[in-house]
Coordinates of C-alpha atoms and ligand atoms in Angstrom, one line a residue:
M47 CA -83.5 104.1 83.1
N48 CA -85.6 101.2 84.4
E49 CA -88.9 103.1 85.3
K50 CA -92.1 101.6 86.4
I51 CA -94.8 102.0 83.8
K52 CA -98.4 101.2 83.4
P53 CA -99.2 100.7 87.1
T54 CA -102.3 98.6 87.9
D55 CA -103.5 97.8 91.4
N56 CA -100.7 95.6 92.4
Y57 CA -98.9 94.9 89.2
Y58 CA -96.8 97.1 86.9
L59 CA -94.2 96.6 84.3
Y60 CA -90.7 97.9 84.3
S61 CA -89.6 99.7 81.2
H62 CA -87.1 96.9 80.3
E63 CA -90.0 94.4 80.5
F64 CA -92.1 96.7 78.4
D65 CA -89.3 96.5 75.8
Q66 CA -89.3 92.8 76.1
I67 CA -93.0 92.6 75.3
K68 CA -92.4 94.8 72.4
S69 CA -89.7 92.6 71.1
F70 CA -91.9 89.6 71.6
V71 CA -94.9 91.1 69.8
I72 CA -92.7 92.1 66.9
F73 CA -90.7 89.0 66.6
F74 CA -93.0 86.3 67.6
D75 CA -90.5 83.6 66.8
D76 CA -87.7 85.2 68.7
L77 CA -89.2 85.3 72.2
I78 CA -87.5 87.2 74.9
Y79 CA -89.5 86.7 78.1
N80 CA -89.5 85.1 81.5
Y81 CA -91.9 83.5 83.8
E82 CA -92.1 86.3 86.3
L83 CA -92.9 88.7 83.4
L84 CA -95.6 86.4 82.2
T85 CA -97.2 86.3 85.6
K86 CA -97.4 90.0 85.6
M87 CA -98.9 90.1 82.1
K88 CA -101.5 87.6 83.2
Y89 CA -102.7 89.9 85.9
I90 CA -102.6 92.9 83.7
L91 CA -104.7 91.0 81.2
K92 CA -107.2 90.2 84.0
K93 CA -107.3 93.8 85.1
Y94 CA -108.0 95.1 81.7
K95 CA -110.3 92.2 80.7
R96 CA -110.2 93.4 77.1
F97 CA -106.8 93.8 75.8
E98 CA -107.8 96.8 73.6
K99 CA -107.9 98.7 76.9
A100 CA -104.2 98.3 77.2
E101 CA -103.8 99.0 73.6
N102 CA -105.3 102.4 74.1
D103 CA -103.0 103.2 77.0
D104 CA -99.9 102.9 74.9
D105 CA -99.0 102.3 71.3
I106 CA -97.2 99.0 71.4
F107 CA -100.2 96.7 70.7
D108 CA -101.5 98.9 67.9
R109 CA -101.7 96.3 65.2
E110 CA -104.2 93.6 65.1
Y111 CA -101.8 90.8 64.3
R112 CA -99.5 91.7 67.1
Y113 CA -102.4 91.6 69.5
S114 CA -103.4 88.2 68.2
A115 CA -99.9 86.9 68.4
F116 CA -99.8 88.0 72.0
V117 CA -103.1 86.5 73.0
L118 CA -102.3 83.3 71.2
Y119 CA -99.0 83.0 73.0
V120 CA -100.5 83.8 76.5
S121 CA -103.4 81.3 76.0
A122 CA -100.9 78.7 74.8
F123 CA -98.9 79.3 77.9
Y124 CA -101.9 78.9 80.3
S125 CA -103.6 76.1 78.5
A126 CA -100.5 73.9 78.5
R127 CA -100.9 70.9 80.8
T128 CA -97.6 71.5 82.3
F129 CA -95.0 74.2 82.1
K130 CA -92.6 71.7 80.7
A131 CA -94.9 71.0 77.7
I132 CA -94.0 74.3 76.1
R133 CA -90.8 75.1 78.0
P134 CA -91.9 78.7 78.8
H135 CA -90.2 78.8 82.1
Y136 CA -86.7 78.1 80.8
Q137 CA -86.8 79.0 77.1
F138 CA -85.6 82.5 78.1
L139 CA -82.4 81.0 79.2
C140 CA -81.6 80.1 75.6
R141 CA -80.8 83.8 75.1
G142 CA -77.7 83.6 77.2
N143 CA -74.5 85.6 76.9
S144 CA -71.5 84.4 75.1
T145 CA -67.9 85.4 75.2
V146 CA -65.6 85.9 72.3
S147 CA -64.4 82.3 72.7
T148 CA -67.8 80.8 72.3
R149 CA -69.0 83.3 69.6
V150 CA -66.2 83.5 67.1
A151 CA -67.1 80.4 65.1
C152 CA -70.8 81.1 65.1
E153 CA -73.2 83.4 63.1
D154 CA -75.4 85.6 65.3
H155 CA -78.5 83.6 64.5
E156 CA -77.1 80.3 65.6
P157 CA -78.6 78.8 68.7
M158 CA -76.9 79.1 72.0
F159 CA -75.6 76.0 73.8
L160 CA -78.8 75.1 75.6
E161 CA -81.0 75.5 72.6
S162 CA -78.5 73.4 70.6
V163 CA -78.8 70.6 73.2
Q164 CA -82.6 70.9 73.0
M165 CA -82.4 70.6 69.2
Y166 CA -80.3 67.5 69.3
F167 CA -82.6 66.1 72.0
D168 CA -85.8 66.9 70.0
K169 CA -84.5 65.2 66.9
A170 CA -83.7 62.0 68.8
A171 CA -86.9 62.2 70.9
K172 CA -89.0 62.0 67.7
I173 CA -87.6 58.7 66.7
S174 CA -87.2 57.2 70.2
G175 CA -90.7 55.8 70.6
V176 CA -90.9 57.4 74.0
S177 CA -94.2 59.1 74.8
P178 CA -94.4 62.9 74.4
K179 CA -95.5 63.2 78.1
T180 CA -92.3 61.4 79.3
I181 CA -90.2 63.4 76.9
S182 CA -91.4 66.8 78.1
H183 CA -90.9 65.7 81.7
M184 CA -87.4 64.4 80.9
E185 CA -86.2 67.5 79.0
A186 CA -87.0 70.3 81.4
P187 CA -84.5 71.1 84.2
D188 CA -85.7 70.1 87.6
C189 CA -84.3 73.0 89.6
M190 CA -81.8 75.8 89.4
L191 CA -79.9 77.6 92.0
K192 CA -78.3 81.0 91.4
V193 CA -76.3 82.6 94.2
T194 CA -74.5 85.8 94.6
F195 CA -72.0 86.6 97.4
P196 CA -69.5 89.2 98.2
I197 CA -65.7 88.6 98.2
E198 CA -63.1 91.2 99.1
V199 CA -60.4 91.5 96.4
D200 CA -57.7 94.2 96.6
D201 CA -59.7 96.2 99.2
K202 CA -62.7 96.2 97.0
V203 CA -65.9 94.1 97.3
E204 CA -66.7 92.0 94.3
I205 CA -70.1 90.3 93.9
I206 CA -69.5 86.8 92.6
T207 CA -72.3 84.8 90.9
G208 CA -72.5 81.0 91.0
Y209 CA -75.0 78.5 89.8
R210 CA -76.0 74.9 90.3
V211 CA -78.6 73.2 88.1
H212 CA -80.2 69.8 88.7
H213 CA -81.4 68.8 85.3
S214 CA -82.9 65.5 86.2
R215 CA -83.2 63.8 89.6
H216 CA -84.7 60.6 88.3
L217 CA -81.8 58.9 90.0
L218 CA -79.9 60.2 93.0
P219 CA -77.4 61.6 93.6
V220 CA -77.2 64.0 90.7
K221 CA -73.7 64.4 89.3
G222 CA -71.8 67.0 87.2
G223 CA -68.8 69.2 87.2
I224 CA -68.2 72.7 88.5
R225 CA -66.8 75.2 86.0
F226 CA -64.9 78.4 86.8
S227 CA -65.0 80.5 83.7
P228 CA -66.2 83.8 82.3
E229 CA -68.6 81.9 80.1
V230 CA -70.6 80.6 83.0
E231 CA -74.2 81.7 83.1
E232 CA -77.7 80.1 83.4
Q233 CA -78.1 78.8 79.9
E234 CA -74.6 77.3 79.7
V235 CA -74.9 75.6 83.1
T236 CA -78.3 74.3 82.2
A237 CA -77.1 72.9 78.9
L238 CA -74.2 71.2 80.6
A239 CA -76.5 69.7 83.3
A240 CA -78.8 68.3 80.6
L241 CA -75.8 66.7 78.8
M242 CA -74.9 65.1 82.2
T243 CA -78.3 63.5 82.5
Y244 CA -78.0 61.9 79.0
K245 CA -74.3 61.1 79.5
C246 CA -74.8 59.2 82.7
A247 CA -77.5 57.1 81.0
I248 CA -75.3 56.3 78.0
V249 CA -72.6 54.8 80.2
D250 CA -75.0 53.3 82.7
V251 CA -73.9 55.4 85.6
P252 CA -76.9 55.5 88.0
F253 CA -77.0 59.2 88.6
G254 CA -79.1 62.1 87.6
G255 CA -77.6 65.1 85.7
A256 CA -76.3 68.3 87.2
K257 CA -73.8 71.1 86.6
G258 CA -72.5 74.1 88.4
G259 CA -70.2 77.0 87.9
I260 CA -69.0 80.3 89.0
S261 CA -68.7 83.2 86.6
V262 CA -65.0 84.1 87.2
D263 CA -61.8 84.0 85.3
P264 CA -59.6 82.0 87.7
S265 CA -56.4 83.4 86.2
K266 CA -57.4 86.8 87.6
Y267 CA -57.4 85.7 91.3
T268 CA -54.8 84.5 93.8
I269 CA -55.0 81.0 95.2
A270 CA -56.2 82.4 98.5
E271 CA -58.9 84.3 96.7
L272 CA -59.9 81.3 94.7
E273 CA -60.1 79.3 97.9
R274 CA -62.4 81.8 99.5
I275 CA -64.6 81.9 96.4
T276 CA -64.8 78.1 96.3
R277 CA -65.6 77.7 100.0
R278 CA -68.2 80.5 100.0
Y279 CA -69.9 78.9 97.0
T280 CA -69.8 75.5 98.8
V281 CA -71.4 77.1 101.8
E282 CA -74.3 78.3 99.6
L283 CA -74.6 74.7 98.2
C284 CA -74.6 73.3 101.7
Q285 CA -77.3 75.7 102.9
K286 CA -79.5 75.0 100.0
A287 CA -79.0 71.2 100.0
F288 CA -77.4 71.3 96.6
I289 CA -74.5 69.1 97.7
G290 CA -74.1 65.8 99.5
P291 CA -73.1 62.2 98.9
G292 CA -76.7 61.1 98.5
T293 CA -78.0 64.3 96.7
D294 CA -75.5 66.0 94.5
V295 CA -71.9 65.2 93.9
P296 CA -69.9 67.8 92.0
A297 CA -66.6 67.1 90.1
P298 CA -64.0 69.1 88.2
D299 CA -64.7 70.8 84.9
V300 CA -63.1 73.8 83.0
G301 CA -61.0 75.9 85.4
T302 CA -61.3 73.5 88.4
G303 CA -59.3 70.5 89.5
P304 CA -58.3 68.4 92.5
R305 CA -57.4 71.5 94.5
E306 CA -60.9 73.0 94.3
M307 CA -62.5 69.6 95.0
S308 CA -60.5 69.4 98.2
W309 CA -61.7 72.8 99.3
I310 CA -65.3 71.8 98.5
M311 CA -65.0 68.5 100.4
D312 CA -63.4 70.2 103.4
T313 CA -66.1 72.9 103.5
Y314 CA -68.8 70.3 103.3
R315 CA -67.3 68.4 106.2
Q316 CA -67.4 71.5 108.4
F317 CA -71.2 71.5 107.9
H318 CA -71.6 67.7 108.3
P319 CA -69.0 66.6 110.9
N320 CA -70.9 63.4 111.8
D321 CA -71.6 62.3 108.2
V322 CA -69.5 59.1 107.8
D323 CA -69.8 59.4 104.0
S324 CA -69.0 63.1 103.8
I325 CA -65.9 62.4 101.7
G326 CA -68.2 61.2 98.9
C327 CA -69.8 64.7 98.5
V328 CA -67.5 65.5 95.6
T329 CA -65.2 63.5 93.2
G330 CA -62.0 64.3 91.4
K331 CA -60.2 64.7 94.8
P332 CA -56.5 64.1 95.3
I333 CA -55.7 60.5 96.3
P334 CA -54.8 61.2 99.9
L335 CA -58.2 63.0 100.3
G336 CA -60.2 60.1 99.0
G337 CA -59.7 60.4 95.3
V338 CA -59.4 57.4 93.1
R339 CA -56.4 56.4 90.9
G340 CA -57.1 57.2 87.3
R341 CA -59.6 60.1 87.8
N342 CA -57.2 62.8 86.5
E343 CA -56.7 61.2 83.2
A344 CA -60.2 59.5 83.0
T345 CA -61.9 61.8 80.5
G346 CA -58.9 61.9 78.1
L347 CA -58.4 58.2 78.4
G348 CA -62.1 57.6 77.7
V349 CA -61.7 59.8 74.6
F350 CA -58.9 57.6 73.5
Y351 CA -60.8 54.3 74.1
G352 CA -63.9 55.7 72.3
I353 CA -62.0 56.8 69.2
R354 CA -60.0 53.6 69.1
E355 CA -63.3 51.6 69.3
F356 CA -65.0 53.5 66.5
I357 CA -62.0 53.2 64.1
S358 CA -62.0 49.5 64.7
Y359 CA -65.5 49.2 63.0
P360 CA -65.3 48.1 59.4
E361 CA -68.0 50.5 58.3
V362 CA -66.0 53.4 59.8
Q363 CA -62.8 52.3 58.1
K364 CA -64.7 52.0 54.8
H365 CA -66.3 55.5 55.2
T366 CA -63.1 57.3 56.3
G367 CA -60.4 55.3 54.6
L368 CA -58.6 54.9 57.9
S369 CA -56.8 51.7 58.7
G370 CA -58.1 51.2 62.1
N371 CA -54.6 51.3 63.5
I372 CA -53.9 54.1 66.1
K373 CA -50.3 54.3 64.8
D374 CA -51.6 55.6 61.4
L375 CA -53.5 58.5 62.8
S376 CA -52.7 62.2 62.7
I377 CA -54.4 64.1 65.4
I378 CA -55.2 67.8 66.2
I379 CA -56.4 68.8 69.6
Q380 CA -58.0 72.1 70.6
G381 CA -57.7 72.9 74.3
F382 CA -54.6 71.8 76.2
G383 CA -56.1 71.5 79.6
K384 CA -57.0 68.4 81.6
V385 CA -58.9 66.6 78.9
G386 CA -56.9 67.7 75.9
Y387 CA -53.6 67.0 77.5
W388 CA -54.5 63.4 78.6
A389 CA -56.1 62.6 75.3
A390 CA -53.0 63.8 73.5
K391 CA -50.8 61.7 75.9
F392 CA -52.7 58.5 75.3
F393 CA -52.7 58.9 71.6
E394 CA -49.0 59.7 71.6
K395 CA -48.2 56.8 73.8
N396 CA -50.0 54.4 71.5
G397 CA -48.2 55.6 68.4
A398 CA -50.4 58.3 66.9
K399 CA -48.9 61.5 65.7
I400 CA -50.2 64.7 67.4
I401 CA -49.6 67.3 64.7
G402 CA -51.5 70.2 66.1
I403 CA -52.5 71.6 69.5
G404 CA -54.7 74.7 69.9
E405 CA -54.9 77.0 72.9
K406 CA -56.7 80.3 73.5
E407 CA -53.5 82.4 72.7
C408 CA -52.5 80.5 69.5
G409 CA -52.0 77.1 68.0
V410 CA -48.9 75.0 67.4
Y411 CA -48.3 72.7 64.4
N412 CA -45.7 70.2 63.2
S413 CA -46.6 67.7 60.5
N414 CA -43.9 65.3 61.9
G415 CA -45.5 65.2 65.3
L416 CA -45.3 67.3 68.5
N417 CA -43.9 66.3 71.8
V418 CA -46.9 66.5 74.1
D419 CA -45.1 66.6 77.5
E420 CA -42.5 69.1 76.3
L421 CA -45.2 71.5 75.1
F422 CA -47.3 71.1 78.2
K423 CA -44.3 71.9 80.4
Y424 CA -43.4 74.8 78.2
R425 CA -46.9 76.3 78.4
L426 CA -47.0 75.7 82.2
S427 CA -43.8 77.7 82.7
N428 CA -44.3 80.4 80.1
G429 CA -48.1 80.8 80.3
S430 CA -48.4 80.5 76.6
L431 CA -47.5 78.3 73.6
H432 CA -45.9 81.3 71.9
G433 CA -42.1 80.7 71.4
A434 CA -42.4 76.9 71.9
P435 CA -39.5 75.1 70.1
N436 CA -39.8 73.0 66.9
V437 CA -43.3 74.1 66.0
E438 CA -45.0 76.4 63.6
I439 CA -47.1 79.0 65.5
I440 CA -50.6 79.6 64.2
E441 CA -51.7 82.9 65.5
D442 CA -55.5 82.6 65.0
P443 CA -56.5 80.1 67.8
L444 CA -59.5 78.9 65.8
Q445 CA -57.5 78.1 62.7
I446 CA -56.1 74.9 64.1
L447 CA -59.5 73.3 63.6
D448 CA -59.3 73.9 59.8
L449 CA -56.0 72.0 59.3
E450 CA -55.8 68.6 57.6
C451 CA -55.8 65.6 60.0
D452 CA -57.4 62.3 60.5
V453 CA -59.0 63.0 63.9
L454 CA -59.9 66.4 65.2
I455 CA -60.5 66.6 69.0
P456 CA -62.1 69.8 70.3
A457 CA -61.3 69.7 74.0
A458 CA -61.9 73.3 75.1
L459 CA -65.3 74.9 75.1
E460 CA -68.7 74.8 73.5
R461 CA -69.6 76.4 70.1
Q462 CA -66.1 76.1 68.5
I463 CA -67.4 74.7 65.3
G464 CA -70.2 76.8 63.9
L465 CA -71.4 78.1 60.5
R466 CA -68.3 80.3 60.2
N467 CA -65.9 77.4 60.1
A468 CA -67.8 74.2 59.5
D469 CA -67.1 74.2 55.8
K470 CA -63.4 74.6 56.4
I471 CA -63.0 71.5 58.5
K472 CA -60.9 68.8 56.8
A473 CA -60.7 66.1 59.5
K474 CA -62.2 62.6 58.7
I475 CA -63.4 62.2 62.3
I476 CA -64.4 64.7 64.9
G477 CA -64.1 63.3 68.4
E478 CA -66.0 65.7 70.7
A479 CA -64.0 65.7 74.0
A480 CA -65.5 69.1 75.0
N481 CA -69.1 69.5 75.8
G482 CA -71.1 71.1 73.0
P483 CA -68.3 72.0 70.6
T484 CA -70.5 71.7 67.5
T485 CA -73.6 73.8 66.8
P486 CA -76.6 72.0 65.2
L487 CA -76.2 73.9 61.9
A488 CA -72.5 73.1 61.7
N489 CA -73.3 69.5 62.6
E490 CA -75.5 69.3 59.5
I491 CA -72.8 70.7 57.3
L492 CA -70.2 68.3 58.7
L493 CA -72.4 65.3 58.2
K494 CA -73.1 66.3 54.6
K495 CA -69.4 66.5 54.1
G496 CA -69.1 62.9 55.3
I497 CA -67.2 63.8 58.4
L498 CA -67.9 61.3 61.2
I499 CA -68.8 62.8 64.5
I500 CA -68.3 60.9 67.8
P501 CA -70.5 63.0 70.1
D502 CA -69.7 64.7 73.4
L503 CA -72.3 62.9 75.5
L504 CA -70.7 59.6 74.6
L505 CA -67.0 60.4 74.1
N506 CA -66.3 62.4 77.2
A507 CA -68.3 60.2 79.5
G508 CA -65.1 58.7 80.9
G509 CA -64.9 61.5 83.5
V510 CA -68.2 60.7 85.1
T511 CA -67.6 57.0 84.8
V512 CA -64.5 57.2 87.0
S513 CA -66.1 59.8 89.2
Y514 CA -68.7 57.1 89.9
F515 CA -65.9 54.7 90.8
E516 CA -64.5 57.3 93.2
W517 CA -67.9 57.8 94.8
L518 CA -68.3 54.0 95.2
K519 CA -64.8 53.9 96.8
N520 CA -65.7 56.7 99.2
L521 CA -68.9 54.9 100.3
S522 CA -67.1 51.6 100.8
H523 CA -64.3 53.4 102.6
M524 CA -61.7 51.2 101.0
R525 CA -59.2 51.2 98.1
F526 CA -60.3 49.1 95.2
G527 CA -58.4 45.8 95.1
R528 CA -57.3 46.0 98.8
M529 CA -59.2 42.8 99.9
T530 CA -58.6 40.8 96.7
R531 CA -55.2 41.6 95.3
K532 CA -53.0 39.3 97.4
W533 CA -55.6 36.5 97.3
D534 CA -55.7 36.6 93.5
E535 CA -51.9 36.6 93.3
L536 CA -51.7 33.6 95.5
G537 CA -54.3 31.6 93.5
K538 CA -52.6 32.5 90.2
S539 CA -49.1 31.6 91.3
Q540 CA -50.3 28.2 92.5
L541 CA -51.9 27.7 89.1
V542 CA -48.7 28.8 87.3
E543 CA -46.6 26.4 89.5
L544 CA -49.0 23.5 88.6
V545 CA -48.7 24.2 84.9
E546 CA -44.9 24.5 85.1
R547 CA -44.7 21.2 86.9
N548 CA -46.9 19.5 84.4
V549 CA -45.2 20.8 81.2
G550 CA -41.7 20.7 82.7
H551 CA -40.9 24.3 81.7
K552 CA -40.2 27.2 84.1
L553 CA -41.4 30.7 83.1
S554 CA -39.1 33.7 83.5
D555 CA -39.7 36.0 86.5
T556 CA -41.1 38.7 84.2
E557 CA -43.5 36.3 82.5
K558 CA -44.6 35.0 85.9
E559 CA -45.0 38.5 87.2
Q560 CA -47.2 39.5 84.3
I561 CA -49.5 36.5 84.8
V562 CA -49.6 36.5 88.6
H563 CA -49.9 40.3 89.1
G564 CA -53.2 41.0 91.1
A565 CA -55.2 43.9 90.0
D566 CA -54.6 47.1 92.0
E567 CA -56.8 50.2 92.0
S568 CA -55.6 51.7 88.8
D569 CA -55.8 48.4 86.9
L570 CA -59.4 48.1 88.0
V571 CA -60.3 51.7 87.2
Y572 CA -58.7 51.5 83.8
S573 CA -60.4 48.2 82.9
G574 CA -63.7 49.4 84.2
L575 CA -63.4 52.5 82.1
E576 CA -62.4 50.6 79.0
D577 CA -65.2 48.2 79.3
T578 CA -67.7 51.0 79.9
M579 CA -66.6 53.0 76.9
I580 CA -66.5 50.0 74.6
R581 CA -70.0 49.0 75.6
A582 CA -71.4 52.5 75.2
C583 CA -69.8 52.8 71.8
M584 CA -71.2 49.5 70.7
E585 CA -74.7 50.4 71.9
T586 CA -74.5 53.7 70.0
R587 CA -73.2 52.0 66.8
K588 CA -76.1 49.4 67.1
T589 CA -78.8 52.1 67.3
S590 CA -77.1 54.2 64.6
I591 CA -77.3 51.2 62.2
S592 CA -80.8 50.0 63.2
K593 CA -82.4 53.5 63.0
E594 CA -80.1 54.8 60.2
V595 CA -79.1 57.9 62.1
D596 CA -75.8 59.6 62.9
Y597 CA -74.0 58.7 66.1
R598 CA -75.1 61.8 68.0
T599 CA -78.8 61.0 67.4
A600 CA -78.2 57.4 68.2
A601 CA -76.5 58.3 71.5
F602 CA -79.4 60.6 72.5
V603 CA -82.0 57.9 71.5
N604 CA -80.2 55.4 73.8
A605 CA -80.1 57.9 76.6
I606 CA -83.7 58.9 76.2
E607 CA -84.9 55.3 76.2
K608 CA -82.9 54.4 79.3
I609 CA -84.1 57.4 81.2
A610 CA -87.7 56.9 80.1
A611 CA -87.6 53.4 81.6
V612 CA -86.7 54.9 85.0
Y613 CA -89.3 57.7 84.7
E614 CA -92.1 55.4 83.6
G615 CA -91.1 52.5 85.9
S616 CA -91.3 54.8 88.9
G617 CA -94.7 56.2 87.9
M618 CA -93.9 59.9 87.6
M619 CA -95.4 60.9 90.9
F620 CA -98.0 63.8 90.9
M621 CA -97.8 64.3 87.2
N622 CA -101.4 63.3 86.4
Ligands
NAD903 P1 -59.5 72.8 81.5 O1 -59.9 74.1 82.1 O2 -58.6 71.9 82.2 O3 -59.0 73.0 80.0 C1 -59.6 73.7 79.0 C2 -58.5 74.3 78.2 O4 -59.1 74.9 77.0 C3 -57.6 75.3 78.9 O5 -56.3 75.0 78.7 C4 -58.0 76.6 78.2 O6 -57.0 77.6 78.1 C5 -58.4 76.1 76.8 N1 -59.2 77.1 76.0 C6 -60.2 77.9 76.5 N2 -60.7 78.6 75.5 C7 -60.1 78.2 74.4 C8 -60.2 78.6 73.0 N3 -61.0 79.5 72.6 N4 -59.4 77.9 72.1 C9 -58.5 77.0 72.5 N5 -58.3 76.6 73.8 C10 -59.1 77.2 74.7 O7 -60.9 72.1 81.2 P2 -61.1 70.5 80.9 O8 -61.6 69.9 82.2 O9 -60.0 70.0 80.2 O10 -62.5 70.6 80.1 C11 -62.4 70.8 78.7 C12 -63.8 70.4 78.0 O11 -64.0 69.0 78.4 C13 -65.0 71.2 78.6 O12 -65.9 71.3 77.5 C14 -65.5 70.3 79.7 O13 -66.9 70.5 79.9 C15 -65.3 68.9 79.0 N6 -65.3 67.8 80.0 C16 -64.4 67.8 81.0 C17 -64.4 66.7 81.9 C18 -63.4 66.6 83.0 O14 -63.4 65.6 83.6 N7 -62.6 67.6 83.3 C19 -65.3 65.7 81.7 C20 -66.2 65.7 80.6 C21 -66.2 66.8 79.7

């Protein structure tokens, strides 16, 4: 029962808060608190002046050291120059929930997703050379929206909870996906939003970082129900100014795709009928609704470009013993959704052998190689990989990660490689297509084992890169290549004719077509993405070599330095 206890004039504690204080006092390092609670505590402290008074009223502060710990903590909180300096207002988020999927690989004491991102960030911040003031400003999330709304399902009312977090608005709009999944809660969305900030910086996409989500399992709802949930959530975003082509531009993530993006765009347009740029309020839309060619496959293609780039580096070949040739790679992918499927497709198309695919119900394995499209179609029509032809079924979904391969690509969810399985991983390279698949403690083990990790914030940045292209297309109201394609073709065919005349040799129609072909939208998107990924990988490699750190730390350092340049260059208004 949640009773009111210890009433003062205006302030009181609820019994669950009382328990929280108790936990805090007992486990000083394992804080469970929130900002509202601390405000109440402050007034209670004021009221009683001397804390012993409270001590007499109950028996929780009965030991001197607990009392000191408490006073120490409260004074640290209030003497901090800014909230951000000691993170009190969001640290409580680190104690988020986890589902079986995000718990099974981890020991209980391992940090949750948000804390993991903070740990990676802290490590890089220390060697970045950016001032602590800027670092604390950069790290804390700018604002969080939590909404609840009712939806009628099967004659019953369900209360749905949704979130949108703006991690950093140093550049606008902010950008980040919307996730529909049971894992969605504050700390997960905040961690994902933070990663978006750093990711955008790494690939020079001029956006701040955001993320959103609704805590639902989409497979449990009809399409009509999902549409109502999506539209209702968008109404909340519209009302609270958490969406718009100049403020916040969502995109697909786990459990969402072009269909949901269309509903979001359509709902936004009802609220902004005169906004000529309203179509740019969300990316990942279908082509007829303003989407850009190449967005569906962008994240998986970026994963392909990134891994291809790293295995071309001589030091990586020396370290892993890999040849640098895609055709020689054996690959295992966990998560056969949008990202996992497309990554598998591009590796298969370029000659690599996909030997294992893991899904939540089971994994499939064939050392001679799997047929990606066949399996994808099979799962689509059967709802499971169980019973798929020409494969060995691996019942434990997590076990696919332990199998021998050259490259392991986690492309499902966070916290898939933790202390319980890090030691078993045999891959030479881990390409993190999912966000946050490796916990910091597992990361250390993998690095010690000599496994090379290409980190999420770099490797899966292809999605936001092409989302940026889509947003640019929406603001320009024109398909890429529309004004230039024919003109380029004309110029090139005149050049070819000139060369043919001079050398006295005619090219075949196919040869001519290959040279003359003017770039259309997908050509431009693919080449823009390839260039972006190669450049970001090269920058990460350079920092890794110069600072003698792993690729994850190097990627964070690069992100931190680029973001700091914006913060410091713009003067950090009202901070001092
Ligand atoms: P998705 O919903 O299309 O696919 C996720 C897949 O993972 C699903 O098929 C799901 O069944 C599977 N899965 C869930 N739990 C699993 C488990 N325990 N074991 C094995 N498989 C499991 O989502 P997506 O868009 O492909 O996103 C996958 C990851 O990539 C997420 O971490 C996401 O944040 C990240 N990401 C996505 C994009 C994007 O553009 N969609 C961009 C960057 C990063």
